[in-house]
PDB file of C-alpha atoms and ligand atoms in Angstrom:
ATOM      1  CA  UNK M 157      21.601  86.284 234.752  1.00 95.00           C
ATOM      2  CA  UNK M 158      20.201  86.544 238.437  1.00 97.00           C
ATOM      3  CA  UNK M 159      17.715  83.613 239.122  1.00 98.00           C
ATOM      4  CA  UNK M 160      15.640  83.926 242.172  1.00 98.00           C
ATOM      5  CA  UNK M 161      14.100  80.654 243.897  1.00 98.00           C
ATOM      6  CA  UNK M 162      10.665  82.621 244.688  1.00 98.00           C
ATOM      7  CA  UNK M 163       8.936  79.381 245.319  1.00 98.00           C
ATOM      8  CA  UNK M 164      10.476  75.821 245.870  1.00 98.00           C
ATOM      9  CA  UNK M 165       7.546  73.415 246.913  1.00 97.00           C
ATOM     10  CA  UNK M 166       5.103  71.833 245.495  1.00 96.00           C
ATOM     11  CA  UNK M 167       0.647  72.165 245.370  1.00 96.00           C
ATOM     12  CA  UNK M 168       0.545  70.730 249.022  1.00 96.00           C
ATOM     13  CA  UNK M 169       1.009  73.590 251.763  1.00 96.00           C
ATOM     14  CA  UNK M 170       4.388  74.128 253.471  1.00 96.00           C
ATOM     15  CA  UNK M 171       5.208  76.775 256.345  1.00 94.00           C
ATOM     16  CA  UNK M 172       8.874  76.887 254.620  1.00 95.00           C
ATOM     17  CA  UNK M 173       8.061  76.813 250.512  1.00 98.00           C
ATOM     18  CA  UNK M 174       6.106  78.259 248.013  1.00 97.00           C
ATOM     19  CA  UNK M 175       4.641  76.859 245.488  1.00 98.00           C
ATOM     20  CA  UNK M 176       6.752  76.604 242.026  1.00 98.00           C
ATOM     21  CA  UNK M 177       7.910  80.185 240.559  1.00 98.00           C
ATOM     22  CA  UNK M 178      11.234  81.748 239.096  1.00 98.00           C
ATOM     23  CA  UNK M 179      12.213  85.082 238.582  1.00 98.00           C
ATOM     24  CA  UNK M 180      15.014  85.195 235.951  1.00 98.00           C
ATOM     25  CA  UNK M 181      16.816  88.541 235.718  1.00 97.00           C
ATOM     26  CA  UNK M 182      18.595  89.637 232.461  1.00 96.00           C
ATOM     27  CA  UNK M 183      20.166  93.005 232.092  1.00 94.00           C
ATOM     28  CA  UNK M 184      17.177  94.380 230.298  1.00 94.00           C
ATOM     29  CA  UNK M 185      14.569  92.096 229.948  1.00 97.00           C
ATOM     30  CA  UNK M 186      12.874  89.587 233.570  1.00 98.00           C
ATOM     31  CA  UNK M 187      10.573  86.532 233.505  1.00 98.00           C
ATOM     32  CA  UNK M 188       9.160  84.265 235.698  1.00 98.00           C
ATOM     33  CA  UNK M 189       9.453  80.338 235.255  1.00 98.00           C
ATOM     34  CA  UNK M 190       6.127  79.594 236.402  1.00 98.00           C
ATOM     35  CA  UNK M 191       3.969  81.485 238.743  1.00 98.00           C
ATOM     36  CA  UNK M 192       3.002  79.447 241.476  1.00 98.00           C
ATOM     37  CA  UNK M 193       0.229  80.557 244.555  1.00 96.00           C
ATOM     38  CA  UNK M 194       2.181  83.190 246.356  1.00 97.00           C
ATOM     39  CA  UNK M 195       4.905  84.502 243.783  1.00 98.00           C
ATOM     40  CA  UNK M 196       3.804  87.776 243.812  1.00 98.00           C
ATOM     41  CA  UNK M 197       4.178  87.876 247.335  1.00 98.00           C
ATOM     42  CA  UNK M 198       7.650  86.029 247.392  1.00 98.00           C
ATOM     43  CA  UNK M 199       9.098  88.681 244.902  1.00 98.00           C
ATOM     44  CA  UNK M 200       7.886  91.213 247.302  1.00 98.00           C
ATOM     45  CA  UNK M 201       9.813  89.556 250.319  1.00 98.00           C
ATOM     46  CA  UNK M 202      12.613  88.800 247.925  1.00 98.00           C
ATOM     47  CA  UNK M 203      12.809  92.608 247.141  1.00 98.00           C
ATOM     48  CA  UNK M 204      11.417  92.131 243.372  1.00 98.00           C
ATOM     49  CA  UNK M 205       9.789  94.776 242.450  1.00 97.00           C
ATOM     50  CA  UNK M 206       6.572  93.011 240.373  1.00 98.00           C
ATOM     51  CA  UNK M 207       6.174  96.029 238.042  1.00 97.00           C
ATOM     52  CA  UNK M 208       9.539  94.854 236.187  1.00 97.00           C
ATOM     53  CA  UNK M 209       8.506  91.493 234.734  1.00 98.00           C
ATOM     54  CA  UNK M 210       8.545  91.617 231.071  1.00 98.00           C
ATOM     55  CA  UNK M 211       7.120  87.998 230.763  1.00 98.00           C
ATOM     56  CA  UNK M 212       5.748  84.945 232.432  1.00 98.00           C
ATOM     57  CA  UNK M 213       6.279  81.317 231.146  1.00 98.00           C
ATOM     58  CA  UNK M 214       4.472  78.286 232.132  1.00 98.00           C
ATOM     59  CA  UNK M 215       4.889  75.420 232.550  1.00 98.00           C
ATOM     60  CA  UNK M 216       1.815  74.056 232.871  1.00 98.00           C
ATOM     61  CA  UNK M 217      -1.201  75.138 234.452  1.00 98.00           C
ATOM     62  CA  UNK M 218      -1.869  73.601 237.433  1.00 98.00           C
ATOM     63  CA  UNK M 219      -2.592  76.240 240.539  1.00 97.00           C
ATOM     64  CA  UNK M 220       1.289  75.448 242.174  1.00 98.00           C
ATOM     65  CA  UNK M 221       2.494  76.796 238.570  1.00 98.00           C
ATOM     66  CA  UNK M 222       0.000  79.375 237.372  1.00 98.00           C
ATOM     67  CA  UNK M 223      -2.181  80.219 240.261  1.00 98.00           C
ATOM     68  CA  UNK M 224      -0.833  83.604 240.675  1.00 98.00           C
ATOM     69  CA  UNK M 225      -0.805  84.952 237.626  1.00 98.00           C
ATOM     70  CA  UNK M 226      -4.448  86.631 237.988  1.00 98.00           C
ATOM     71  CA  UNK M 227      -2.701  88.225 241.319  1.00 98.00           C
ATOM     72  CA  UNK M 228      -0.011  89.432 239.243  1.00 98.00           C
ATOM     73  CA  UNK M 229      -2.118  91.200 236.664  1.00 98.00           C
ATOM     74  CA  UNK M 230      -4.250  92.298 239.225  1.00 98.00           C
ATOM     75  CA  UNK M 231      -1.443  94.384 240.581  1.00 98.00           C
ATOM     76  CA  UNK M 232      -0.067  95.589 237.605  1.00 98.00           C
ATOM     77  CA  UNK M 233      -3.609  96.762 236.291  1.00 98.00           C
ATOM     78  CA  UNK M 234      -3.719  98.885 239.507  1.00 97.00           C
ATOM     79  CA  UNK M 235      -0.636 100.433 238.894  1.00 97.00           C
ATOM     80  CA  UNK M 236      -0.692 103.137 236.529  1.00 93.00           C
ATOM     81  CA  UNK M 237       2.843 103.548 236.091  1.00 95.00           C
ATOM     82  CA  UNK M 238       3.169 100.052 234.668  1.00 96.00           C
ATOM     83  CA  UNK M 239       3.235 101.188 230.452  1.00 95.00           C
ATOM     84  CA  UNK M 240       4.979  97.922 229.052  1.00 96.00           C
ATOM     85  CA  UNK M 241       3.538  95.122 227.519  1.00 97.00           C
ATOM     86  CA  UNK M 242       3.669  91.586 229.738  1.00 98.00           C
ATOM     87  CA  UNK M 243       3.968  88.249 227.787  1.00 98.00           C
ATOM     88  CA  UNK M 244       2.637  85.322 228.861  1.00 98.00           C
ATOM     89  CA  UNK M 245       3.633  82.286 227.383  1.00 98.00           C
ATOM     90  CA  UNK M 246       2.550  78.321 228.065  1.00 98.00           C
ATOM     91  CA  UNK M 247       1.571  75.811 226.197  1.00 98.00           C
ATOM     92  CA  UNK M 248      -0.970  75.685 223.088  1.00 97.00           C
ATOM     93  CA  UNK M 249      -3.774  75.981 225.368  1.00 97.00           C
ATOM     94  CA  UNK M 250      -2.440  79.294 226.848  1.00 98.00           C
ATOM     95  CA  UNK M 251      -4.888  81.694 225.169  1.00 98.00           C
ATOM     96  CA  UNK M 252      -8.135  79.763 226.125  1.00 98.00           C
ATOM     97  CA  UNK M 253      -6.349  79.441 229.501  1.00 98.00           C
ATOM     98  CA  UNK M 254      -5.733  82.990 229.663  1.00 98.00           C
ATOM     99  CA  UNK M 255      -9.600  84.295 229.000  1.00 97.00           C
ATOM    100  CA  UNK M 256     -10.999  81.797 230.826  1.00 97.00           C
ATOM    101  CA  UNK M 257      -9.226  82.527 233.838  1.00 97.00           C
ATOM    102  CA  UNK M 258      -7.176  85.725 233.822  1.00 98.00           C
ATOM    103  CA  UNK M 259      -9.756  87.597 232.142  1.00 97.00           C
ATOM    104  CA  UNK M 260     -12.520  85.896 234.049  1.00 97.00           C
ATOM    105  CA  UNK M 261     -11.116  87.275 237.268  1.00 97.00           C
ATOM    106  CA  UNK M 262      -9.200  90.409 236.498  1.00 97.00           C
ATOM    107  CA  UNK M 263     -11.226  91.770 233.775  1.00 96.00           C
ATOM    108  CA  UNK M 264      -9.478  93.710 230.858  1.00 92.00           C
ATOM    109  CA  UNK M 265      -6.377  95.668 231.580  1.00 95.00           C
ATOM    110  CA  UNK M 266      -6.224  99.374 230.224  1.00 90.00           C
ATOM    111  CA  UNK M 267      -2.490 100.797 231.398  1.00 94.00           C
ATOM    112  CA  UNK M 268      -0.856  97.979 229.059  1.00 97.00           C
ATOM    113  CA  UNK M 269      -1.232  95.016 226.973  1.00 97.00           C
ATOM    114  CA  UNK M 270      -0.845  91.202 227.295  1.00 97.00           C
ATOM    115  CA  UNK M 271       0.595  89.217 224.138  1.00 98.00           C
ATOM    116  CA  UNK M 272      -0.182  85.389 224.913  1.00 98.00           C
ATOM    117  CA  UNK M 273       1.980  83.345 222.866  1.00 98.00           C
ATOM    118  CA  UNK M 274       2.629  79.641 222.551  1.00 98.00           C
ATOM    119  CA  UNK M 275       5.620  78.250 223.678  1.00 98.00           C
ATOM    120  CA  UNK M 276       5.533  75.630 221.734  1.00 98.00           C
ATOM    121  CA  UNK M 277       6.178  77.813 218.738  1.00 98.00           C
ATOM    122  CA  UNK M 278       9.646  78.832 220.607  1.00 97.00           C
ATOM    123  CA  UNK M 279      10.143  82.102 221.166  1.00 98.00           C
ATOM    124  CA  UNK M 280      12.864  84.930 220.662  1.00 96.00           C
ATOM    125  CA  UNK M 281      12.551  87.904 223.313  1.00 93.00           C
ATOM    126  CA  UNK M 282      15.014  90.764 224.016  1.00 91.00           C
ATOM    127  CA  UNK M 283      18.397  88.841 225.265  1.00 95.00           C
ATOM    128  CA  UNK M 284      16.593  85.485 225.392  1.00 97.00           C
ATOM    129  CA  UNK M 285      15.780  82.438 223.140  1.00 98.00           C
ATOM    130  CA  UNK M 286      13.147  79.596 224.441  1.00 98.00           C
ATOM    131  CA  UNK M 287      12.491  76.443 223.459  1.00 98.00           C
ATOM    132  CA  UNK M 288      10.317  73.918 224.660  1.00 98.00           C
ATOM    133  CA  UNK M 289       9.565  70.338 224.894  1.00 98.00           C
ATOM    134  CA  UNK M 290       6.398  68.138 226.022  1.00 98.00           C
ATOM    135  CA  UNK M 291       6.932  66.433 228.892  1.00 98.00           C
ATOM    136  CA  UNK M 292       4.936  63.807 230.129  1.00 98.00           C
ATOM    137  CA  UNK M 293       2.333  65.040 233.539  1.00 98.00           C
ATOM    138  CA  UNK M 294      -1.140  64.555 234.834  1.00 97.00           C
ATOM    139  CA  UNK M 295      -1.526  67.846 232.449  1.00 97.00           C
ATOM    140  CA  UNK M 296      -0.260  69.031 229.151  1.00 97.00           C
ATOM    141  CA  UNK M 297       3.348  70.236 230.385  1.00 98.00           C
ATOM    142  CA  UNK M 298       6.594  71.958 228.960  1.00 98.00           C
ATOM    143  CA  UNK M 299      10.027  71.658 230.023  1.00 98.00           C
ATOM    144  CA  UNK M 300      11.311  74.911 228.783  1.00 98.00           C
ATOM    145  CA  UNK M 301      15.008  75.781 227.846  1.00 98.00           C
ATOM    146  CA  UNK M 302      16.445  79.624 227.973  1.00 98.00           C
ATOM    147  CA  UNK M 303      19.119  80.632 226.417  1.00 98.00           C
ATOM    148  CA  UNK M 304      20.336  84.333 226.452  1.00 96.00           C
ATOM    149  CA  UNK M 305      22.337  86.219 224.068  1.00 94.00           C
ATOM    150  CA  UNK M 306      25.686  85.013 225.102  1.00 93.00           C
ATOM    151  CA  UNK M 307      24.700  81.635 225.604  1.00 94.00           C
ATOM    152  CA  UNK M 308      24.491  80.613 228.549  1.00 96.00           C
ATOM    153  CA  UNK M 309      20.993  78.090 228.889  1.00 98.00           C
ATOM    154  CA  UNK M 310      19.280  77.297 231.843  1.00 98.00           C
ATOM    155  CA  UNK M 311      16.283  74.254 231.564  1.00 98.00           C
ATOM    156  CA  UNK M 312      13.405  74.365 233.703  1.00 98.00           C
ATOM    157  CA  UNK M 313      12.248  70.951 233.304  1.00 98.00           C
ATOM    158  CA  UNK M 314       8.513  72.046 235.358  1.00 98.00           C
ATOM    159  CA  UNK M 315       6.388  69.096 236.524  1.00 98.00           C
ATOM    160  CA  UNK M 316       7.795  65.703 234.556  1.00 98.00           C
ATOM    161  CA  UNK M 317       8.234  62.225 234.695  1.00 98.00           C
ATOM    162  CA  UNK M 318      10.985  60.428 233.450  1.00 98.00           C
ATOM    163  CA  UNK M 319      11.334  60.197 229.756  1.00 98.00           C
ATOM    164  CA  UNK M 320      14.473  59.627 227.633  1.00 98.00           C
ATOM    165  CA  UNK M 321      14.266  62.510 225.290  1.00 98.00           C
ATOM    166  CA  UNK M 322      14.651  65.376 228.153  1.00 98.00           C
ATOM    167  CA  UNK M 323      18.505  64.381 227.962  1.00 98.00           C
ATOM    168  CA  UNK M 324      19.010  65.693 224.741  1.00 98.00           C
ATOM    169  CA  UNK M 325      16.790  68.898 225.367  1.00 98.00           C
ATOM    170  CA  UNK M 326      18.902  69.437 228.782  1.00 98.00           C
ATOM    171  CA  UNK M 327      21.832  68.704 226.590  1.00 98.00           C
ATOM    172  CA  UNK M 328      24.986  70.657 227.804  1.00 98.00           C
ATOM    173  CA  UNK M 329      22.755  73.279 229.938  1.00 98.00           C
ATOM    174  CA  UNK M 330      25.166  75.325 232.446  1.00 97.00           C
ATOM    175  CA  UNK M 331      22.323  74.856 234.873  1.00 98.00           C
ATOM    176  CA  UNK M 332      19.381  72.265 234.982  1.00 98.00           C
ATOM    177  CA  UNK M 333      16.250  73.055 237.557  1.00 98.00           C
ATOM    178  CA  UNK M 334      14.530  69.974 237.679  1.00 98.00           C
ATOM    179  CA  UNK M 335      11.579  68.548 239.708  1.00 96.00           C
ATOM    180  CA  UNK M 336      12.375  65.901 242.892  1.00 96.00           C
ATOM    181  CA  UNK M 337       9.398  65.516 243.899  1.00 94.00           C
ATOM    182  CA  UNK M 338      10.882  62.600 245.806  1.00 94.00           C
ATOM    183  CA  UNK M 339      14.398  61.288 246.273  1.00 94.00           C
ATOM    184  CA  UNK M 340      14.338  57.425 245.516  1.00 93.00           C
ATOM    185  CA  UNK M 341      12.092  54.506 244.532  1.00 91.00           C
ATOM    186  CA  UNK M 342       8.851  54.578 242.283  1.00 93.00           C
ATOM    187  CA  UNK M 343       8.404  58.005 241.811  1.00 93.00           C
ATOM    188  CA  UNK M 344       5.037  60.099 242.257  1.00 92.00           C
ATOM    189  CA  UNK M 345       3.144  59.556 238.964  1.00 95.00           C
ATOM    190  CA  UNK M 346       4.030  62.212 236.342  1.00 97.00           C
ATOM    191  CA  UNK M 347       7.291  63.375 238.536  1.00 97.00           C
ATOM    192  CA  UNK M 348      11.138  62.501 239.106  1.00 97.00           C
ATOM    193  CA  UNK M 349      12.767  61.357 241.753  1.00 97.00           C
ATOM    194  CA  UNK M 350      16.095  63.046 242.801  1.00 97.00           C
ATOM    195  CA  UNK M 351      17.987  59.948 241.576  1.00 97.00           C
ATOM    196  CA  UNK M 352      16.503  60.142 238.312  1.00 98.00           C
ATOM    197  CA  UNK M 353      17.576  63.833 238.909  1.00 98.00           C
ATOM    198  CA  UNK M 354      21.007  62.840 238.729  1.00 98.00           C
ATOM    199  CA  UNK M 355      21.220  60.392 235.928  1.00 98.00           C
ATOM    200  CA  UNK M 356      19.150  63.137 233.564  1.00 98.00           C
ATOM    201  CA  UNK M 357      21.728  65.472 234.439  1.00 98.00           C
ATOM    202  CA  UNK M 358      24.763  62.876 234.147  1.00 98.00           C
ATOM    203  CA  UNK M 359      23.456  61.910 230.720  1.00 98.00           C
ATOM    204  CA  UNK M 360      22.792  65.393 229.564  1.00 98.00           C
ATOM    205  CA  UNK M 361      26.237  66.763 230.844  1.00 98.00           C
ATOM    206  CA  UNK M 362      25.042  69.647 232.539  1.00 98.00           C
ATOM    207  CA  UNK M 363      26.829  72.079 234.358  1.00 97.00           C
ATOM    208  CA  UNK M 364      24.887  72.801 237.575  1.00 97.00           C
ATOM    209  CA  UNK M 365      21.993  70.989 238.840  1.00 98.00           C
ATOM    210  CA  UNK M 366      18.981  72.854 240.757  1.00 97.00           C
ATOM    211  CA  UNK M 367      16.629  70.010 242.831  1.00 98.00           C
ATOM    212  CA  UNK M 368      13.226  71.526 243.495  1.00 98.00           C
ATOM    213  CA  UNK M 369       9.230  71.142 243.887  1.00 97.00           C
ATOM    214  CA  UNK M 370       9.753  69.725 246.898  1.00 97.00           C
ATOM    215  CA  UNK M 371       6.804  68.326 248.930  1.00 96.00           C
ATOM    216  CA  UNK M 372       6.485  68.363 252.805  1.00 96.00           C
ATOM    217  CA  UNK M 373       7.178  65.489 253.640  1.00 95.00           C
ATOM    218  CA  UNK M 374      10.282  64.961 250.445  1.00 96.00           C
ATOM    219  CA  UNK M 375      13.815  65.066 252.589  1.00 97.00           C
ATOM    220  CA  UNK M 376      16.135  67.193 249.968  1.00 97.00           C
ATOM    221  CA  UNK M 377      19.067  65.634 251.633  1.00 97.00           C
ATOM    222  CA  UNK M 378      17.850  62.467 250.658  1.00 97.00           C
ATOM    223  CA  UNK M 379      17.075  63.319 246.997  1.00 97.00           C
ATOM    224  CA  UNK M 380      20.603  65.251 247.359  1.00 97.00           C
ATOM    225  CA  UNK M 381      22.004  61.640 248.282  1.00 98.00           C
ATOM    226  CA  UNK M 382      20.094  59.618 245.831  1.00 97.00           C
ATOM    227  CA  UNK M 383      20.847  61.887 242.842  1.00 97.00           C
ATOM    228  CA  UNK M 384      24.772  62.277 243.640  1.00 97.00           C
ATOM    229  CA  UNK M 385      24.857  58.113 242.696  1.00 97.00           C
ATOM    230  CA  UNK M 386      24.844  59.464 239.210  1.00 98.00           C
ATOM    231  CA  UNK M 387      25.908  63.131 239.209  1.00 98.00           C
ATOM    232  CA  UNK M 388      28.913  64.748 240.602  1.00 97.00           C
ATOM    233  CA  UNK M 389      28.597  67.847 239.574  1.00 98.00           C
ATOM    234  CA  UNK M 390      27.303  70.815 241.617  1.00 97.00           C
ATOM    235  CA  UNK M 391      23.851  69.938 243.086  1.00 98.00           C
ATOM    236  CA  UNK M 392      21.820  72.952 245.164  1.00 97.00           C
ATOM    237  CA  UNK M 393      18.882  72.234 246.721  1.00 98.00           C
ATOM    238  CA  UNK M 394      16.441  74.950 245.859  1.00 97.00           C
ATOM    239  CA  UNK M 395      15.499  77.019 249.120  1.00 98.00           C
ATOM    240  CA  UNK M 396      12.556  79.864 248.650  1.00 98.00           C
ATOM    241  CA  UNK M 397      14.508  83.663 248.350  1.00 98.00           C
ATOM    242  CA  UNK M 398      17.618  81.994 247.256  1.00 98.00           C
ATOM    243  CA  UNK M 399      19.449  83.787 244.568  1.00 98.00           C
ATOM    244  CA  UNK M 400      22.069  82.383 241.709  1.00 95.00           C
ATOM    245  CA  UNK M 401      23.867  84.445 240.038  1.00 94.00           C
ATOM    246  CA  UNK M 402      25.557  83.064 236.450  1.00 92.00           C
ATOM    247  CA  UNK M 403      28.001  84.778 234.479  1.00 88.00           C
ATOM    248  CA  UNK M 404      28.961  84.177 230.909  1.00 80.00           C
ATOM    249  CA  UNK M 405      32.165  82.448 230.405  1.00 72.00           C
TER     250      UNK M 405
HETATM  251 ZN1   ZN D 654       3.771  71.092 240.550  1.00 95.32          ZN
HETATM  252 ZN1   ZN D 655       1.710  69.722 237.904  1.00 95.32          ZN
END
C-alpha cells in the first residue's frame, strides 16, 4: 500500500498545503481519501497519473474535502482512453450530492460510468474492505477505516471532534491519519487538537500516527509536542507529495 499526502491543509489558503486529499495505492485497485480543491493537480505534481483512480471516498463534503471531484471527472470525461468505472463513495447524502453538483457542472459522462454508493453501508472493493463511522462536524462526516486483503487497516478519521467511540473504530490500525487542526487547548469546534491526537491513538493502540489538516497558522511541531504527552509511537507530520509506503507483516 503506497499512500500519497496529495493535500495536507485545511479550507483556508496556504502557499505550502493543499487542501485535504489521499491517494491510496493497492496493487490493482487506487482511491482517494477525500478530494480536496487542488488534488487533481497535486497527483499531477506528485506523478499520479489521474486516469488510474478506481474510486473516491469522502469524507464529507465540504469544498477542502470534495471540491475537486467535478475537476476530476471533468478530466476523465475528456479522456477517451479512460473505459473503467469510478466509484464514488460518501455518506448517505452522496447521490443527491453527486447530481446536484457533479452532474450540475460536468454534465453526463459517456467513456465510463460512475457507481455512487454509501459508505455507510460499508463497502467491499477489489483488495479493500471499508467501514465507516459518524463522526461528529459542522457537516454530516465519516471517519472511514480501510482494510486490504492482507490486513493491514489504515483510518482516515476526516474532519472530527473528539468523541469516545473513534477509539474503538481506530482500534489496533497500523496507521491512523487524523485531523490536528490545532495542537493544544479548546479545540476548533468540530476538530481535534494534536493532543487529543495522541491520546485517540494511545487508547486505540495504533501503530503509526499521521497528524494532518493543518491550518496556516497551526505549528505541526507544536501539535507534534502536544500529542507525544500521550503517544509514543511513530508520529509524521503530514507534508503535501509525501509518500508512505506499508508492507504487510
Ligand atoms: Zn476540512
Ligand atoms: Zn469539514
Amino acid at each position: 500500500m503506497r499512500i500519497t499526502v496529495l493535500g495536507s491543509g485545511a479550507c483556508l489558503p496556504s502557499k505550502e498545503r493543499g487542501a485535504a486529499a489521499y491517494c491510496v495505492a493497492l496493487e490493482q485497485f487506487t482511491l482517494l481519501v477525500d478530494c480536496g480543491s487542488g488534488a487533481t493537480r497535486q497527483m499531477a505534481r506528485a506523478g499520479l497519473d489521474f486516469r488510474a483512480i478506481d474510486m473516491v471516498c469522502l469524507s464529507h463534503v465540504h469544498p477542502d474535502h470534495a471540491g475537486d471531484l467535478a475537476i476530476l471527472v471533468q478530466a476523465l470525461k475528456v479522456s477517451p482512453e479512460r473505459r473503467k468505472e469510478l466509484v464514488v463513495g460518501g455518506d448517505r447524502r452522496i447521490g443527491a450530492f453527486y447530481r446536484q453538483v457533479v452532474t450540475e457542472m460536468v454534465g453526463s459522462v459517456g467513456n465510463f460510468t460512475v457507481r455512487v454508493v454509501d459508505l455507510e453501508k460499508g463497502f467491499e472493493g477489489p483488495q479493500v474492505r471499508i467501514a465507516t463511522m459518524r463522526v461528529p462536524h459542522s457537516a454530516p462526516a465519516l471517519a472511514l477505516r480501510l482494510t486490504t486483503e492482507e490486513g493491514m487497516s489504515v483510518v482516515f478519521t476526516g474532519d472530527t471532534g473528539w468523541t469516545d467511540d473513534l477509539v474503538a473504530f481506530c482500534r489496533g490500525a497500523d496507521l491512523l491519519v487524523a485531523d490536528s487542526s490545532t495542537a493544544e487547548g479548546p479545540p476548533l469546534s468540530g476538530h481535534m487538537t494534536g493532543e487529543q491526537c495522541g491520546r485517540l491513538a494511545a487508547l486505540a493502540g495504533v501503530g503509526r500516527l499521521f497528524l494532518s489538516h493543518f491550518y496556516p497558522a497551526t505549528d505541526p511541531q507544536q501539535c507534534a509536542a502536544a500529542c507525544r504527552r500521550h503517544y509514543d509511537g511513530p508520529v509524521v507530520l503530514a507534508e503535501d507529495l509525501l509518500v508512505v509506503t506499508m508492507m504487510a507483516s
